PDB file of C-alpha atoms and ligand atoms in Angstrom:
ATOM      1  CA  UNK J   1     111.180 -62.435 181.305  1.00 94.00           C
ATOM      2  CA  UNK J   2     108.867 -60.716 178.780  1.00 97.00           C
ATOM      3  CA  UNK J   3     108.241 -62.455 175.439  1.00 98.00           C
ATOM      4  CA  UNK J   4     106.968 -61.274 172.577  1.00 98.00           C
ATOM      5  CA  UNK J   5     105.385 -63.333 170.113  1.00 98.00           C
ATOM      6  CA  UNK J   6     104.211 -62.441 166.423  1.00 98.00           C
ATOM      7  CA  UNK J   7     104.057 -63.663 162.881  1.00 98.00           C
ATOM      8  CA  UNK J   8     101.943 -63.934 159.960  1.00 97.00           C
ATOM      9  CA  UNK J   9      98.935 -65.466 159.205  1.00 96.00           C
ATOM     10  CA  UNK J  10      98.829 -68.915 160.434  1.00 97.00           C
ATOM     11  CA  UNK J  11     102.367 -69.146 161.127  1.00 98.00           C
ATOM     12  CA  UNK J  12     101.151 -71.105 164.500  1.00 98.00           C
ATOM     13  CA  UNK J  13     101.262 -67.743 166.984  1.00 98.00           C
ATOM     14  CA  UNK J  14      98.503 -69.371 169.162  1.00 97.00           C
ATOM     15  CA  UNK J  15      99.887 -72.522 168.713  1.00 98.00           C
ATOM     16  CA  UNK J  16     102.622 -71.822 170.402  1.00 98.00           C
ATOM     17  CA  UNK J  17     101.129 -69.213 172.837  1.00 98.00           C
ATOM     18  CA  UNK J  18      98.911 -72.519 173.804  1.00 98.00           C
ATOM     19  CA  UNK J  19     101.868 -74.621 174.875  1.00 98.00           C
ATOM     20  CA  UNK J  20     103.667 -71.373 176.506  1.00 97.00           C
ATOM     21  CA  UNK J  21     101.117 -70.973 178.588  1.00 97.00           C
ATOM     22  CA  UNK J  22     101.056 -75.211 179.668  1.00 97.00           C
ATOM     23  CA  UNK J  23     103.952 -75.065 180.218  1.00 95.00           C
ATOM     24  CA  UNK J  24     103.751 -71.691 182.865  1.00 95.00           C
ATOM     25  CA  UNK J  25     103.648 -69.004 180.636  1.00 97.00           C
ATOM     26  CA  UNK J  26     101.530 -66.299 180.857  1.00 98.00           C
ATOM     27  CA  UNK J  27      99.805 -65.974 178.160  1.00 98.00           C
ATOM     28  CA  UNK J  28      98.604 -62.077 177.122  1.00 98.00           C
ATOM     29  CA  UNK J  29      96.344 -61.896 174.099  1.00 98.00           C
ATOM     30  CA  UNK J  30      96.839 -58.838 172.068  1.00 98.00           C
ATOM     31  CA  UNK J  31      94.274 -59.815 169.792  1.00 94.00           C
ATOM     32  CA  UNK J  32      91.455 -60.071 173.100  1.00 96.00           C
ATOM     33  CA  UNK J  33      92.597 -56.953 174.303  1.00 97.00           C
ATOM     34  CA  UNK J  34      91.401 -55.882 170.828  1.00 94.00           C
ATOM     35  CA  UNK J  35      88.241 -57.110 171.082  1.00 91.00           C
ATOM     36  CA  UNK J  36      88.201 -55.769 174.911  1.00 93.00           C
ATOM     37  CA  UNK J  37      90.007 -51.809 173.532  1.00 92.00           C
ATOM     38  CA  UNK J  38      87.151 -50.792 172.691  1.00 92.00           C
ATOM     39  CA  UNK J  39      83.917 -51.889 174.334  1.00 94.00           C
ATOM     40  CA  UNK J  40      81.564 -49.461 175.408  1.00 94.00           C
ATOM     41  CA  UNK J  41      81.458 -46.552 176.818  1.00 88.00           C
ATOM     42  CA  UNK J  42      86.025 -47.000 176.954  1.00 93.00           C
ATOM     43  CA  UNK J  43      88.085 -43.605 175.593  1.00 94.00           C
ATOM     44  CA  UNK J  44      88.717 -46.319 172.622  1.00 95.00           C
ATOM     45  CA  UNK J  45      84.858 -46.723 172.210  1.00 96.00           C
ATOM     46  CA  UNK J  46      84.106 -42.936 171.878  1.00 96.00           C
ATOM     47  CA  UNK J  47      87.332 -42.316 169.458  1.00 96.00           C
ATOM     48  CA  UNK J  48      86.100 -44.976 166.709  1.00 96.00           C
ATOM     49  CA  UNK J  49      82.426 -43.735 166.747  1.00 96.00           C
ATOM     50  CA  UNK J  50      83.417 -39.908 166.222  1.00 96.00           C
ATOM     51  CA  UNK J  51      86.049 -41.407 163.883  1.00 96.00           C
ATOM     52  CA  UNK J  52      83.814 -43.716 161.732  1.00 96.00           C
ATOM     53  CA  UNK J  53      80.801 -42.733 162.269  1.00 96.00           C
ATOM     54  CA  UNK J  54      77.705 -43.571 164.552  1.00 95.00           C
ATOM     55  CA  UNK J  55      76.523 -47.174 162.042  1.00 95.00           C
ATOM     56  CA  UNK J  56      79.645 -48.475 163.597  1.00 96.00           C
ATOM     57  CA  UNK J  57      77.589 -48.766 166.688  1.00 96.00           C
ATOM     58  CA  UNK J  58      75.290 -52.056 166.693  1.00 95.00           C
ATOM     59  CA  UNK J  59      71.810 -52.845 168.148  1.00 95.00           C
ATOM     60  CA  UNK J  60      73.702 -54.023 171.242  1.00 95.00           C
ATOM     61  CA  UNK J  61      75.435 -50.504 171.894  1.00 95.00           C
ATOM     62  CA  UNK J  62      78.985 -52.531 170.779  1.00 96.00           C
ATOM     63  CA  UNK J  63      80.982 -51.610 167.714  1.00 96.00           C
ATOM     64  CA  UNK J  64      80.285 -54.137 164.886  1.00 95.00           C
ATOM     65  CA  UNK J  65      83.656 -54.949 164.259  1.00 92.00           C
ATOM     66  CA  UNK J  66      82.620 -56.605 160.997  1.00 92.00           C
ATOM     67  CA  UNK J  67      80.832 -53.311 160.060  1.00 95.00           C
ATOM     68  CA  UNK J  68      84.408 -51.053 160.895  1.00 95.00           C
ATOM     69  CA  UNK J  69      86.383 -53.907 158.986  1.00 92.00           C
ATOM     70  CA  UNK J  70      84.189 -53.270 155.724  1.00 93.00           C
ATOM     71  CA  UNK J  71      85.040 -49.228 156.437  1.00 94.00           C
ATOM     72  CA  UNK J  72      88.679 -50.158 156.710  1.00 93.00           C
ATOM     73  CA  UNK J  73      89.106 -53.315 154.196  1.00 85.00           C
ATOM     74  CA  UNK J  74      91.582 -51.703 151.867  1.00 84.00           C
ATOM     75  CA  UNK J  75      92.059 -47.860 153.256  1.00 91.00           C
ATOM     76  CA  UNK J  76      95.189 -47.557 153.974  1.00 91.00           C
ATOM     77  CA  UNK J  77      94.565 -44.114 155.452  1.00 95.00           C
ATOM     78  CA  UNK J  78      90.822 -45.314 157.318  1.00 96.00           C
ATOM     79  CA  UNK J  79      92.859 -48.501 158.711  1.00 94.00           C
ATOM     80  CA  UNK J  80      95.828 -46.083 159.795  1.00 95.00           C
ATOM     81  CA  UNK J  81      92.913 -43.892 161.833  1.00 96.00           C
ATOM     82  CA  UNK J  82      91.666 -47.172 163.020  1.00 96.00           C
ATOM     83  CA  UNK J  83      95.214 -48.149 164.279  1.00 96.00           C
ATOM     84  CA  UNK J  84      96.446 -45.119 165.414  1.00 97.00           C
ATOM     85  CA  UNK J  85      93.101 -45.150 167.960  1.00 97.00           C
ATOM     86  CA  UNK J  86      92.972 -48.611 169.036  1.00 96.00           C
ATOM     87  CA  UNK J  87      96.984 -49.918 169.050  1.00 97.00           C
ATOM     88  CA  UNK J  88      97.755 -47.269 171.828  1.00 97.00           C
ATOM     89  CA  UNK J  89      94.910 -48.694 174.124  1.00 96.00           C
ATOM     90  CA  UNK J  90      96.253 -51.735 173.563  1.00 97.00           C
ATOM     91  CA  UNK J  91      99.629 -51.548 174.457  1.00 97.00           C
ATOM     92  CA  UNK J  92      98.130 -49.770 177.976  1.00 96.00           C
ATOM     93  CA  UNK J  93      95.838 -52.420 178.889  1.00 97.00           C
ATOM     94  CA  UNK J  94      98.772 -55.009 177.771  1.00 98.00           C
ATOM     95  CA  UNK J  95     101.559 -52.670 179.936  1.00 98.00           C
ATOM     96  CA  UNK J  96      98.882 -53.047 182.872  1.00 98.00           C
ATOM     97  CA  UNK J  97      98.238 -56.597 182.526  1.00 98.00           C
ATOM     98  CA  UNK J  98     102.803 -57.050 182.538  1.00 98.00           C
ATOM     99  CA  UNK J  99     103.419 -54.889 185.519  1.00 98.00           C
ATOM    100  CA  UNK J 100     100.249 -56.761 187.275  1.00 98.00           C
ATOM    101  CA  UNK J 101     102.307 -60.245 186.885  1.00 98.00           C
ATOM    102  CA  UNK J 102     105.880 -58.984 187.494  1.00 96.00           C
ATOM    103  CA  UNK J 103     104.628 -57.507 190.470  1.00 97.00           C
ATOM    104  CA  UNK J 104     102.194 -60.710 191.434  1.00 97.00           C
ATOM    105  CA  UNK J 105     104.735 -63.345 190.491  1.00 96.00           C
ATOM    106  CA  UNK J 106     108.373 -61.923 189.620  1.00 93.00           C
ATOM    107  CA  UNK J 107     109.175 -65.073 188.258  1.00 91.00           C
ATOM    108  CA  UNK J 108     106.941 -65.958 186.191  1.00 95.00           C
ATOM    109  CA  UNK J 109     107.994 -66.101 182.407  1.00 97.00           C
ATOM    110  CA  UNK J 110     104.724 -63.683 180.374  1.00 98.00           C
ATOM    111  CA  UNK J 111     104.580 -64.105 176.700  1.00 98.00           C
ATOM    112  CA  UNK J 112     102.592 -61.509 174.568  1.00 98.00           C
ATOM    113  CA  UNK J 113     101.340 -63.117 171.702  1.00 98.00           C
ATOM    114  CA  UNK J 114     101.254 -59.937 168.693  1.00 98.00           C
ATOM    115  CA  UNK J 115     100.614 -60.185 165.234  1.00 97.00           C
ATOM    116  CA  UNK J 116     101.537 -56.812 164.899  1.00 97.00           C
ATOM    117  CA  UNK J 117     103.618 -56.495 168.114  1.00 98.00           C
ATOM    118  CA  UNK J 118     106.140 -54.709 165.392  1.00 98.00           C
ATOM    119  CA  UNK J 119     104.075 -52.911 162.917  1.00 96.00           C
ATOM    120  CA  UNK J 120     102.260 -51.083 166.413  1.00 97.00           C
ATOM    121  CA  UNK J 121     106.149 -50.400 168.184  1.00 97.00           C
ATOM    122  CA  UNK J 122     105.361 -52.758 171.304  1.00 98.00           C
ATOM    123  CA  UNK J 123     109.019 -54.205 170.759  1.00 97.00           C
ATOM    124  CA  UNK J 124     109.847 -52.256 174.305  1.00 97.00           C
ATOM    125  CA  UNK J 125     106.803 -54.040 175.894  1.00 98.00           C
ATOM    126  CA  UNK J 126     108.736 -56.803 175.686  1.00 98.00           C
ATOM    127  CA  UNK J 127     112.528 -58.384 176.582  1.00 97.00           C
ATOM    128  CA  UNK J 128     112.983 -60.887 173.444  1.00 97.00           C
ATOM    129  CA  UNK J 129     111.562 -61.073 169.867  1.00 98.00           C
ATOM    130  CA  UNK J 130     110.023 -64.385 168.995  1.00 98.00           C
ATOM    131  CA  UNK J 131     108.641 -64.387 165.950  1.00 98.00           C
ATOM    132  CA  UNK J 132     107.127 -67.823 163.773  1.00 98.00           C
ATOM    133  CA  UNK J 133     107.608 -67.868 160.601  1.00 98.00           C
ATOM    134  CA  UNK J 134     106.014 -70.618 157.705  1.00 98.00           C
ATOM    135  CA  UNK J 135     106.673 -70.934 153.802  1.00 97.00           C
ATOM    136  CA  UNK J 136     104.101 -69.066 151.909  1.00 96.00           C
ATOM    137  CA  UNK J 137     102.070 -71.582 149.941  1.00 97.00           C
ATOM    138  CA  UNK J 138     102.071 -73.492 153.759  1.00 97.00           C
ATOM    139  CA  UNK J 139     100.856 -70.283 155.185  1.00 97.00           C
ATOM    140  CA  UNK J 140      98.040 -70.141 152.525  1.00 97.00           C
ATOM    141  CA  UNK J 141      97.368 -73.916 153.046  1.00 96.00           C
ATOM    142  CA  UNK J 142      96.511 -73.841 156.589  1.00 97.00           C
ATOM    143  CA  UNK J 143      95.074 -70.605 156.527  1.00 96.00           C
ATOM    144  CA  UNK J 144      92.141 -71.855 153.846  1.00 96.00           C
ATOM    145  CA  UNK J 145      92.161 -75.047 155.589  1.00 95.00           C
ATOM    146  CA  UNK J 146      91.744 -73.180 159.241  1.00 93.00           C
ATOM    147  CA  UNK J 147      89.147 -70.713 158.093  1.00 89.00           C
ATOM    148  CA  UNK J 148      87.851 -71.686 154.992  1.00 90.00           C
ATOM    149  CA  UNK J 149      88.750 -68.796 152.964  1.00 88.00           C
ATOM    150  CA  UNK J 150      89.535 -68.883 149.810  1.00 92.00           C
ATOM    151  CA  UNK J 151      93.710 -68.215 148.751  1.00 95.00           C
ATOM    152  CA  UNK J 152      93.078 -65.033 146.832  1.00 95.00           C
ATOM    153  CA  UNK J 153      91.774 -63.428 150.188  1.00 91.00           C
ATOM    154  CA  UNK J 154      94.807 -65.020 152.303  1.00 94.00           C
ATOM    155  CA  UNK J 155      97.271 -63.783 150.120  1.00 95.00           C
ATOM    156  CA  UNK J 156      95.540 -60.375 150.080  1.00 91.00           C
ATOM    157  CA  UNK J 157      96.558 -60.350 153.506  1.00 90.00           C
ATOM    158  CA  UNK J 158      99.287 -62.107 153.727  1.00 94.00           C
ATOM    159  CA  UNK J 159     100.657 -59.307 150.962  1.00 93.00           C
ATOM    160  CA  UNK J 160      99.361 -56.604 153.204  1.00 89.00           C
ATOM    161  CA  UNK J 161     101.529 -57.649 156.016  1.00 92.00           C
ATOM    162  CA  UNK J 162     105.168 -57.607 156.857  1.00 96.00           C
ATOM    163  CA  UNK J 163     107.301 -59.701 155.314  1.00 96.00           C
ATOM    164  CA  UNK J 164     109.143 -62.687 157.054  1.00 96.00           C
ATOM    165  CA  UNK J 165     112.638 -61.265 156.143  1.00 97.00           C
ATOM    166  CA  UNK J 166     111.133 -58.475 157.467  1.00 97.00           C
ATOM    167  CA  UNK J 167     110.418 -60.637 161.081  1.00 97.00           C
ATOM    168  CA  UNK J 168     112.737 -62.120 161.772  1.00 98.00           C
ATOM    169  CA  UNK J 169     115.088 -59.381 161.034  1.00 97.00           C
ATOM    170  CA  UNK J 170     113.681 -57.950 164.187  1.00 97.00           C
ATOM    171  CA  UNK J 171     113.903 -61.017 166.417  1.00 98.00           C
ATOM    172  CA  UNK J 172     115.431 -62.574 169.208  1.00 97.00           C
ATOM    173  CA  UNK J 173     114.494 -66.040 168.357  1.00 97.00           C
ATOM    174  CA  UNK J 174     112.988 -67.439 164.478  1.00 98.00           C
ATOM    175  CA  UNK J 175     110.648 -70.551 165.274  1.00 98.00           C
ATOM    176  CA  UNK J 176     110.698 -72.325 161.586  1.00 98.00           C
ATOM    177  CA  UNK J 177     107.620 -73.789 161.565  1.00 98.00           C
ATOM    178  CA  UNK J 178     107.067 -74.801 158.115  1.00 97.00           C
ATOM    179  CA  UNK J 179     107.897 -78.409 159.294  1.00 97.00           C
ATOM    180  CA  UNK J 180     105.830 -81.065 161.161  1.00 98.00           C
ATOM    181  CA  UNK J 181     103.920 -80.161 164.822  1.00 98.00           C
ATOM    182  CA  UNK J 182     106.665 -82.572 166.313  1.00 98.00           C
ATOM    183  CA  UNK J 183     109.205 -80.614 164.848  1.00 98.00           C
ATOM    184  CA  UNK J 184     107.458 -77.063 166.026  1.00 98.00           C
ATOM    185  CA  UNK J 185     107.389 -78.758 169.262  1.00 98.00           C
ATOM    186  CA  UNK J 186     110.726 -79.725 169.936  1.00 98.00           C
ATOM    187  CA  UNK J 187     112.016 -75.966 168.968  1.00 98.00           C
ATOM    188  CA  UNK J 188     109.322 -74.767 171.626  1.00 98.00           C
ATOM    189  CA  UNK J 189     110.493 -77.649 174.082  1.00 97.00           C
ATOM    190  CA  UNK J 190     114.569 -76.319 173.463  1.00 97.00           C
ATOM    191  CA  UNK J 191     113.614 -72.783 173.131  1.00 97.00           C
ATOM    192  CA  UNK J 192     111.161 -73.095 176.796  1.00 96.00           C
ATOM    193  CA  UNK J 193     114.694 -75.210 177.932  1.00 94.00           C
ATOM    194  CA  UNK J 194     117.148 -71.919 177.089  1.00 92.00           C
ATOM    195  CA  UNK J 195     115.144 -68.894 179.136  1.00 90.00           C
ATOM    196  CA  UNK J 196     115.770 -71.734 181.529  1.00 84.00           C
ATOM    197  CA  UNK J 197     111.604 -72.389 182.077  1.00 59.00           C
ATOM    198  CA  UNK J 198     111.185 -75.847 183.903  1.00 51.00           C
ATOM    199  CA  UNK J 199     109.463 -77.818 180.705  1.00 46.00           C
TER     200      UNK J 199
HETATM  201  P1  ATP D 201      97.112 -66.447 163.132  1.00 91.52           P
HETATM  202  O1  ATP D 201      97.111 -65.178 163.132  1.00 91.52           O
HETATM  203  O2  ATP D 201      97.058 -66.458 161.926  1.00 91.52           O
HETATM  204  O3  ATP D 201      95.518 -66.989 163.810  1.00 91.52           O
HETATM  205  P2  ATP D 201      98.316 -68.061 164.396  1.00 91.52           P
HETATM  206  O4  ATP D 201      99.895 -67.730 164.083  1.00 91.52           O
HETATM  207  O5  ATP D 201      97.731 -67.959 165.341  1.00 91.52           O
HETATM  208  O6  ATP D 201      97.133 -67.671 163.232  1.00 91.52           O
HETATM  209  P3  ATP D 201      98.069 -70.841 164.515  1.00 91.52           P
HETATM  210  O7  ATP D 201      96.542 -70.852 164.400  1.00 91.52           O
HETATM  211  O8  ATP D 201      98.486 -70.963 165.526  1.00 91.52           O
HETATM  212  O9  ATP D 201      98.514 -69.882 163.707  1.00 91.52           O
HETATM  213  O10 ATP D 201      98.513 -71.930 163.137  1.00 91.52           O
HETATM  214  C1  ATP D 201      97.559 -71.903 162.330  1.00 91.52           C
HETATM  215  C2  ATP D 201      96.913 -73.421 161.621  1.00 91.52           C
HETATM  216  O11 ATP D 201      97.681 -73.434 161.403  1.00 91.52           O
HETATM  217  C3  ATP D 201      95.955 -73.939 162.787  1.00 91.52           C
HETATM  218  O12 ATP D 201      94.900 -74.831 162.385  1.00 91.52           O
HETATM  219  C4  ATP D 201      97.088 -74.728 163.312  1.00 91.52           C
HETATM  220  O13 ATP D 201      96.569 -76.495 163.727  1.00 91.52           O
HETATM  221  C5  ATP D 201      97.622 -75.165 162.258  1.00 91.52           C
HETATM  222  N1  ATP D 201      99.275 -76.020 162.770  1.00 91.52           N
HETATM  223  C6  ATP D 201      99.689 -75.210 163.379  1.00 91.52           C
HETATM  224  N2  ATP D 201     101.025 -75.171 163.184  1.00 91.52           N
HETATM  225  C7  ATP D 201     101.703 -76.551 162.349  1.00 91.52           C
HETATM  226  C8  ATP D 201     102.121 -77.575 162.186  1.00 91.52           C
HETATM  227  N3  ATP D 201     102.735 -77.586 161.837  1.00 91.52           N
HETATM  228  N4  ATP D 201     101.677 -78.443 161.457  1.00 91.52           N
HETATM  229  C9  ATP D 201     100.710 -78.244 160.813  1.00 91.52           C
HETATM  230  N5  ATP D 201      99.660 -77.386 160.752  1.00 91.52           N
HETATM  231  C10 ATP D 201      99.823 -76.231 162.655  1.00 91.52           C
END
């Protein structure tokens, strides 16, 4: 079974994925694949440099994500240009990894942790979509505490994302993480049991 785990900023995706990993799931982190997607000399690397210019290449020859981020920030067209390059590359890597794990360990649960699962249209890679949600204020609190960023910056990021409602309507299961860490644990354990895995 392949679970697509998604959710907004600081909603607890990584915390949940880590726990499922401890319980035996093979976890694929789409964010990490994103870092690998345009490493030097990959197809996506060349596409990004062609689209955004040589100045996105840092001294080490790799794409400087901060420079690239600066170019797309607040510019929806540029952002889409970037995601049109990077999302298919991430998708291919995730699909390959899923196929590999399925072949090698047919019974193993796979968790694809992907903040943009729905936006990128990767639903067909997974059997079920699980969504972590937190109230807006809780997300702001946890994100500011974790990242040291200010409230306005976090709110801007939240406003640019899908709403909880949109994610919930796409979800097979919803994990409500506005409560305590213990309350989260309980839900994760329940879900893990429901899918028949051994916690
Ligand atoms: P992002 O996509 O923004 O990286 P995420 O959805 O992966 O975030 P986590 O990193 O798992 O979210 O959680 C965000 C922060 O909130 C972390 O610092 C985490 O330790 C904390 N956290 C998660 N769940 C709870 C909880 N139930 N109670 C208190 N803190 C929590």
